[in-house]
GROMACS .gro file of N, CA and C in nm:
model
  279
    1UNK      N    1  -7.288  -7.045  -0.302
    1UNK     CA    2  -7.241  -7.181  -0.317
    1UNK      C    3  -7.139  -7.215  -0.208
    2UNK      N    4  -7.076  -7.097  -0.166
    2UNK     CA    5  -6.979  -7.138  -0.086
    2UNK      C    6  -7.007  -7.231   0.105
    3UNK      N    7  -7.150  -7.114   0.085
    3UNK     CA    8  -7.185  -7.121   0.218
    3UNK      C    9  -7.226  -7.283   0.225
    4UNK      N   10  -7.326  -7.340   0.143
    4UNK     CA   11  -7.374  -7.496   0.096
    4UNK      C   12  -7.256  -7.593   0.161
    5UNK      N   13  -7.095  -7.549   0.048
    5UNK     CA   14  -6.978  -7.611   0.098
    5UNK      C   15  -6.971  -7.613   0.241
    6UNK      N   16  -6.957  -7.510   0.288
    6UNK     CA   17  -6.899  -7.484   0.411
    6UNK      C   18  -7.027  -7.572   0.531
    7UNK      N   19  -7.118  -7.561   0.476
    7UNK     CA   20  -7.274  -7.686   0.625
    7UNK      C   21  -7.231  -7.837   0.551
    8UNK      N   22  -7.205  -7.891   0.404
    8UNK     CA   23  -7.182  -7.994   0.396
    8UNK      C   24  -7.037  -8.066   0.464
    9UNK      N   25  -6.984  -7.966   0.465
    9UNK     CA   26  -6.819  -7.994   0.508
    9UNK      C   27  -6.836  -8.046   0.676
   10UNK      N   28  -6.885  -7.916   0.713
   10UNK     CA   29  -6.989  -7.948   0.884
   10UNK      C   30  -7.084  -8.096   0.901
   11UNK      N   31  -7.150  -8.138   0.826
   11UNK     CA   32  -7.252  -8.232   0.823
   11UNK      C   33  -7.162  -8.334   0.834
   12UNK      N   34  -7.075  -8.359   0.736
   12UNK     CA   35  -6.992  -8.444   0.722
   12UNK      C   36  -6.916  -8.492   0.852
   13UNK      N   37  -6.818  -8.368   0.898
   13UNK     CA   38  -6.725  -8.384   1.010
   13UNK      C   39  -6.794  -8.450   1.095
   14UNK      N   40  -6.935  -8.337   1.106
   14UNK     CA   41  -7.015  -8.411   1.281
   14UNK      C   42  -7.059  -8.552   1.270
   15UNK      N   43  -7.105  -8.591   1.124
   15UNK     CA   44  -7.094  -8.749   1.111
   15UNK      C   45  -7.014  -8.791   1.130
   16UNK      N   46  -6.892  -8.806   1.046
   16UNK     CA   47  -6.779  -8.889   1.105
   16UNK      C   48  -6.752  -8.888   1.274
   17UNK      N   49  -6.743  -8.729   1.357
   17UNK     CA   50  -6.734  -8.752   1.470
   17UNK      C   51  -6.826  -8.868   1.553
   18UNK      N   52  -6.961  -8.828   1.500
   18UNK     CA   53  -7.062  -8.965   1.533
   18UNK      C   54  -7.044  -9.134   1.534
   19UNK      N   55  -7.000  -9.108   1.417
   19UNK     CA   56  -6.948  -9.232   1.365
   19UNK      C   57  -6.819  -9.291   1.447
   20UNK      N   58  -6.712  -9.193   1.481
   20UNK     CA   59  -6.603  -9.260   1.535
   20UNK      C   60  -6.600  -9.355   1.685
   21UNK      N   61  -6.727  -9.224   1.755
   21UNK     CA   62  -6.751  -9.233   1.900
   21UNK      C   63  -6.862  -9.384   1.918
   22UNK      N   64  -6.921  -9.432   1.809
   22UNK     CA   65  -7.005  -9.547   1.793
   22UNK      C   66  -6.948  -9.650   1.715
   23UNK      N   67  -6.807  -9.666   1.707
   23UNK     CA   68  -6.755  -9.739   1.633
   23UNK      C   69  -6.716  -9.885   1.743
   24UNK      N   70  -6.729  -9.980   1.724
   24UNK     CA   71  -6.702 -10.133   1.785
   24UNK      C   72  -6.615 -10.103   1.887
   25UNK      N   73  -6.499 -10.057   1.820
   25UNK     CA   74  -6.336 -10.099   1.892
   25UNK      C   75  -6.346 -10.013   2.025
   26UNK      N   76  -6.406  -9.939   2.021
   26UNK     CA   77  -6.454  -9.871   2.166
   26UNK      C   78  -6.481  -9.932   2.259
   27UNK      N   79  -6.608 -10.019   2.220
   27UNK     CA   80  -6.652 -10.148   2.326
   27UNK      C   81  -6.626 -10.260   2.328
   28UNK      N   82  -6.450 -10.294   2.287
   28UNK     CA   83  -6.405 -10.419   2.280
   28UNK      C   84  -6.419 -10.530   2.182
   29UNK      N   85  -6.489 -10.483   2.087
   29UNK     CA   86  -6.578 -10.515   1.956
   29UNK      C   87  -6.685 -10.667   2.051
   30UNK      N   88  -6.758 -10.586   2.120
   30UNK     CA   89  -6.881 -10.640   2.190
   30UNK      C   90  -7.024 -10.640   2.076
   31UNK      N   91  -6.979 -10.567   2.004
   31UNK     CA   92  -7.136 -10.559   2.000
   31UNK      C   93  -7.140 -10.624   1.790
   32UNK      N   94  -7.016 -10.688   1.751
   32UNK     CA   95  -7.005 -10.723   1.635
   32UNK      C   96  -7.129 -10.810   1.602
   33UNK      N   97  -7.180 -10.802   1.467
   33UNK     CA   98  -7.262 -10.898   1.429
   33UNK      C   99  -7.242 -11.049   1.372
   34UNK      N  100  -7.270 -11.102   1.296
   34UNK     CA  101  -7.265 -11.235   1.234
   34UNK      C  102  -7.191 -11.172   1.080
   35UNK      N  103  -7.267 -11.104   1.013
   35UNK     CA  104  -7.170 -11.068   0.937
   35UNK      C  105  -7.130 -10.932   0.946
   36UNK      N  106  -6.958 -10.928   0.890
   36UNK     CA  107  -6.908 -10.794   0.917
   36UNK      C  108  -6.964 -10.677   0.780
   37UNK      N  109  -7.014 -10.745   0.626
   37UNK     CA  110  -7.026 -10.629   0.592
   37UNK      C  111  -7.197 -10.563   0.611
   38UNK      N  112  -7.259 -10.650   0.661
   38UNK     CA  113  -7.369 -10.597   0.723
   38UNK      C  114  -7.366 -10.484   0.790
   39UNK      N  115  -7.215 -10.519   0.877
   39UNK     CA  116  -7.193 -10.402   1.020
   39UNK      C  117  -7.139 -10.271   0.912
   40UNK      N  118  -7.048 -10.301   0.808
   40UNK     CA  119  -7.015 -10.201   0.776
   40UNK      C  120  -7.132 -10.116   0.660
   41UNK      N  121  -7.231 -10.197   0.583
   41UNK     CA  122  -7.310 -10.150   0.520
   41UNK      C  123  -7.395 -10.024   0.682
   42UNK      N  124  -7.441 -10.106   0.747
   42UNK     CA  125  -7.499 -10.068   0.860
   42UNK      C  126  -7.428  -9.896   0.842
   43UNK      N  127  -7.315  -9.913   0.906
   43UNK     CA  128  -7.249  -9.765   0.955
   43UNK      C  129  -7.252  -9.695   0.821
   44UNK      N  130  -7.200  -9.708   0.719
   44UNK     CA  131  -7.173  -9.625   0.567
   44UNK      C  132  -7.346  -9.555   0.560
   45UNK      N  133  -7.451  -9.659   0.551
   45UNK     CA  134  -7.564  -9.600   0.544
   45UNK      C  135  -7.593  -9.496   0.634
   46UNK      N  136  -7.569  -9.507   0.788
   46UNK     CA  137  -7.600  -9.440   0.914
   46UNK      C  138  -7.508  -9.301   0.859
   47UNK      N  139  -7.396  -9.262   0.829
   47UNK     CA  140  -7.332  -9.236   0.821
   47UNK      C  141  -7.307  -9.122   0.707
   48UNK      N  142  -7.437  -9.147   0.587
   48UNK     CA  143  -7.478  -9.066   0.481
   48UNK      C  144  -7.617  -9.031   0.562
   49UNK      N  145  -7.670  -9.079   0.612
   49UNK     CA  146  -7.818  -9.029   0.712
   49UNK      C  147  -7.784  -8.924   0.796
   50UNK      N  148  -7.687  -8.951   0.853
   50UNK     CA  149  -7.684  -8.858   0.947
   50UNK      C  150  -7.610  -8.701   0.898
   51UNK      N  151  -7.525  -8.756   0.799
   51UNK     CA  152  -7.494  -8.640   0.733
   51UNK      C  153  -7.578  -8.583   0.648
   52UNK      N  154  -7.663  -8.615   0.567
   52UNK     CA  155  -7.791  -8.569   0.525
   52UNK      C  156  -7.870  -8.468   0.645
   53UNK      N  157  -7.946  -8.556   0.699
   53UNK     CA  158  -8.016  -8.515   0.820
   53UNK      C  159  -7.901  -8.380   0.904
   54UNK      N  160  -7.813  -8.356   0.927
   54UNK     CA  161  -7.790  -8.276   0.986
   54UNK      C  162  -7.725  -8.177   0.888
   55UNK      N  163  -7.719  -8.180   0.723
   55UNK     CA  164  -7.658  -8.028   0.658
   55UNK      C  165  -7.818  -7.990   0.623
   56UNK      N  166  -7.955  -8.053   0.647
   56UNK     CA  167  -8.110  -8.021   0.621
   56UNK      C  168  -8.133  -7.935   0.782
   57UNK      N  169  -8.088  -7.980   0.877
   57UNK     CA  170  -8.069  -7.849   0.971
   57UNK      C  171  -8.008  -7.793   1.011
   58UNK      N  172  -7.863  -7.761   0.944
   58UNK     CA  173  -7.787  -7.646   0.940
   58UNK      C  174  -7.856  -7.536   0.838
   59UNK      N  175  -7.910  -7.600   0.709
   59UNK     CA  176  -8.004  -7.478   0.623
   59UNK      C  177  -8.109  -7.425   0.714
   60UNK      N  178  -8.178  -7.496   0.758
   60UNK     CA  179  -8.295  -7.509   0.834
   60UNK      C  180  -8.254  -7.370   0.897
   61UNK      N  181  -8.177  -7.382   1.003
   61UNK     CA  182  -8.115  -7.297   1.183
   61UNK      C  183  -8.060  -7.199   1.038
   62UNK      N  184  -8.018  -7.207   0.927
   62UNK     CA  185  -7.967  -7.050   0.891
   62UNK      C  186  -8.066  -6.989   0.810
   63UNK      N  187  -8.152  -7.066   0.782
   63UNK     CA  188  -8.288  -6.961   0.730
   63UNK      C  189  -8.354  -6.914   0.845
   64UNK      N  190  -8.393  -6.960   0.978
   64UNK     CA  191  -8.429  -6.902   1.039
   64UNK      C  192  -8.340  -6.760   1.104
   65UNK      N  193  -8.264  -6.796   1.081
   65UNK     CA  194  -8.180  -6.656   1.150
   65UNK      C  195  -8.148  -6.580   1.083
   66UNK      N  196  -8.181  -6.619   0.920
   66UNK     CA  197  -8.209  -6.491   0.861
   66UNK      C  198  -8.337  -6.396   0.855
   67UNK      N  199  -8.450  -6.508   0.862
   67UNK     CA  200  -8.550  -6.413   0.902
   67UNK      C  201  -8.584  -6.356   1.030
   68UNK      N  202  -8.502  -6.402   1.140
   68UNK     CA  203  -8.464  -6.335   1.234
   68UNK      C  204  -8.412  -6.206   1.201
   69UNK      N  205  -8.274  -6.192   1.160
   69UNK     CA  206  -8.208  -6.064   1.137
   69UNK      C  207  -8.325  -5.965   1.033
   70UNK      N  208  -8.390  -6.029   0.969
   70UNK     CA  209  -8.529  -5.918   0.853
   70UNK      C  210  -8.568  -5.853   0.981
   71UNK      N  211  -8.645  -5.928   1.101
   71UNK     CA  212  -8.734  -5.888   1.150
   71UNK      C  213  -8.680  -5.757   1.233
   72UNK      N  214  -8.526  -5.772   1.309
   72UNK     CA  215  -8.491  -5.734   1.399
   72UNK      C  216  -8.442  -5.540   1.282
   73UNK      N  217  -8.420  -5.642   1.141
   73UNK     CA  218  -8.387  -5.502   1.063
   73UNK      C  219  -8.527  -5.386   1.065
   74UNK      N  220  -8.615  -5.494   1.003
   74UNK     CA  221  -8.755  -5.393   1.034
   74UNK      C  222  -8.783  -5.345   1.097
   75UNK      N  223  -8.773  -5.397   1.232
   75UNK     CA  224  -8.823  -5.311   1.395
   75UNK      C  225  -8.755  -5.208   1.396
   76UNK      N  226  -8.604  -5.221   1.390
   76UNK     CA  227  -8.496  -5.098   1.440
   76UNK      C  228  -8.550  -4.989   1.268
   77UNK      N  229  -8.570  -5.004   1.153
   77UNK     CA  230  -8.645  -4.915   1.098
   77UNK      C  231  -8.748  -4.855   1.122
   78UNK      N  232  -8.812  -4.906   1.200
   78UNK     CA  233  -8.958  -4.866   1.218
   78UNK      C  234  -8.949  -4.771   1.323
   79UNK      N  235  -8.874  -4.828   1.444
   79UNK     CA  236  -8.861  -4.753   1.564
   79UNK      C  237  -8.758  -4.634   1.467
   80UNK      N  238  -8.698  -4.623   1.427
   80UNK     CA  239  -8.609  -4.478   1.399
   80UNK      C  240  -8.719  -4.413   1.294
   81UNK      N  241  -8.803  -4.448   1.247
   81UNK     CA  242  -8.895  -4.377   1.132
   81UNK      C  243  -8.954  -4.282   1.282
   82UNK      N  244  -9.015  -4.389   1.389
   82UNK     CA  245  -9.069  -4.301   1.459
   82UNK      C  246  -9.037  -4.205   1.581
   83UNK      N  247  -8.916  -4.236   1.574
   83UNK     CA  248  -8.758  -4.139   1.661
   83UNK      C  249  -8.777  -4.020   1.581
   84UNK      N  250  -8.740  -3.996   1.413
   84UNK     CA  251  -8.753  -3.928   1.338
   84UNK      C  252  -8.894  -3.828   1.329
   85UNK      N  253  -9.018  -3.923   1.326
   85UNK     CA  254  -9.107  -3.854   1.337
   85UNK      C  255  -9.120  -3.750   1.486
   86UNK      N  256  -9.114  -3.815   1.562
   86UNK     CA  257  -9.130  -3.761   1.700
   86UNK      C  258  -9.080  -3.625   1.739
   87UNK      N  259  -8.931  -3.622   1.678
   87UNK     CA  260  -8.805  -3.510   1.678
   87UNK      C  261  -8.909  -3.416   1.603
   88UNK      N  262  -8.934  -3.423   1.483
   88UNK     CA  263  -9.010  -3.346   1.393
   88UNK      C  264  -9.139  -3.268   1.413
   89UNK      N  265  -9.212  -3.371   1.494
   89UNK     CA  266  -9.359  -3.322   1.559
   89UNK      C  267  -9.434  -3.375   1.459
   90UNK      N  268  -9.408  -3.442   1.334
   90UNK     CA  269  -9.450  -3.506   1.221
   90UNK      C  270  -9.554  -3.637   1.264
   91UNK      N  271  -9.669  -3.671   1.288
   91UNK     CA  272  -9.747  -3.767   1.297
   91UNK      C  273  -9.670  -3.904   1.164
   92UNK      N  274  -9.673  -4.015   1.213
   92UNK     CA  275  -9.602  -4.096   1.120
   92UNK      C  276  -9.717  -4.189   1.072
   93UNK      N  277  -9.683  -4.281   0.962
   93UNK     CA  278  -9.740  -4.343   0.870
   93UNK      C  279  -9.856  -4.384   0.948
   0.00000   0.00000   0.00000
C-alpha cells in the first residue's frame, strides 16, 4: 500500500508541476477565455487526467521492471546451476 502512496503522491506533484508551467499568468494571461470558470473547470479536469494517466504509468514502468528483475533472477540461476554442473562433470537438466 505504501508503494501505491508513494506513485500517487508522484502523479500528483508531476501534475501540479504541469499544471503550474501551463498556467495563464505565464503568458500575460493571453490566452484567457470568455468565461473564467470554464478555464478553471478546463485545468481541475486536465489536472486529475494527467494525474491519473501518469500514476497508470508509474504501475505500468514498475511492473515491468519487476519482471525484468524475475528474468535477470532466472538467468543468473540458470547460469550458476550450470557453473555448478560443469565444476562437477555432472551433465545438467
Amino acid at each position: 500500500m505504501r508503494v501505491r502512496i508513494i506513485d500517487l503522491v508522484v502523479s500528483i506533484l508531476a501534475s501540479a508541476g504541469a499544471l503550474l508551467l501551463s498556467w495563464p499568468y505565464w503568458r500575460d494571461h493571453q490566452y484567457w477565455p470568455e468565461s473564467r470558470l470554464a478555464w478553471l473547470a478546463y485545468f481541475a479536469i486536465g489536472l486529475l487526467l494527467a494525474a491519473y494517466v501518469s500514476y497508470v504509468f508509474i504501475g505500468a514502468l514498475r511492473t515491468l521492471f519487476e519482471h525484468d528483475a524475475i528474468e535477470h533472477a532466472e538467468a543468473a540461476a540458470a547460469a550458476a546451476a550450470a557453473a555448478g554442473a560443469a565444476t562437477t562433470g555432472e551433465d545438467g537438466p
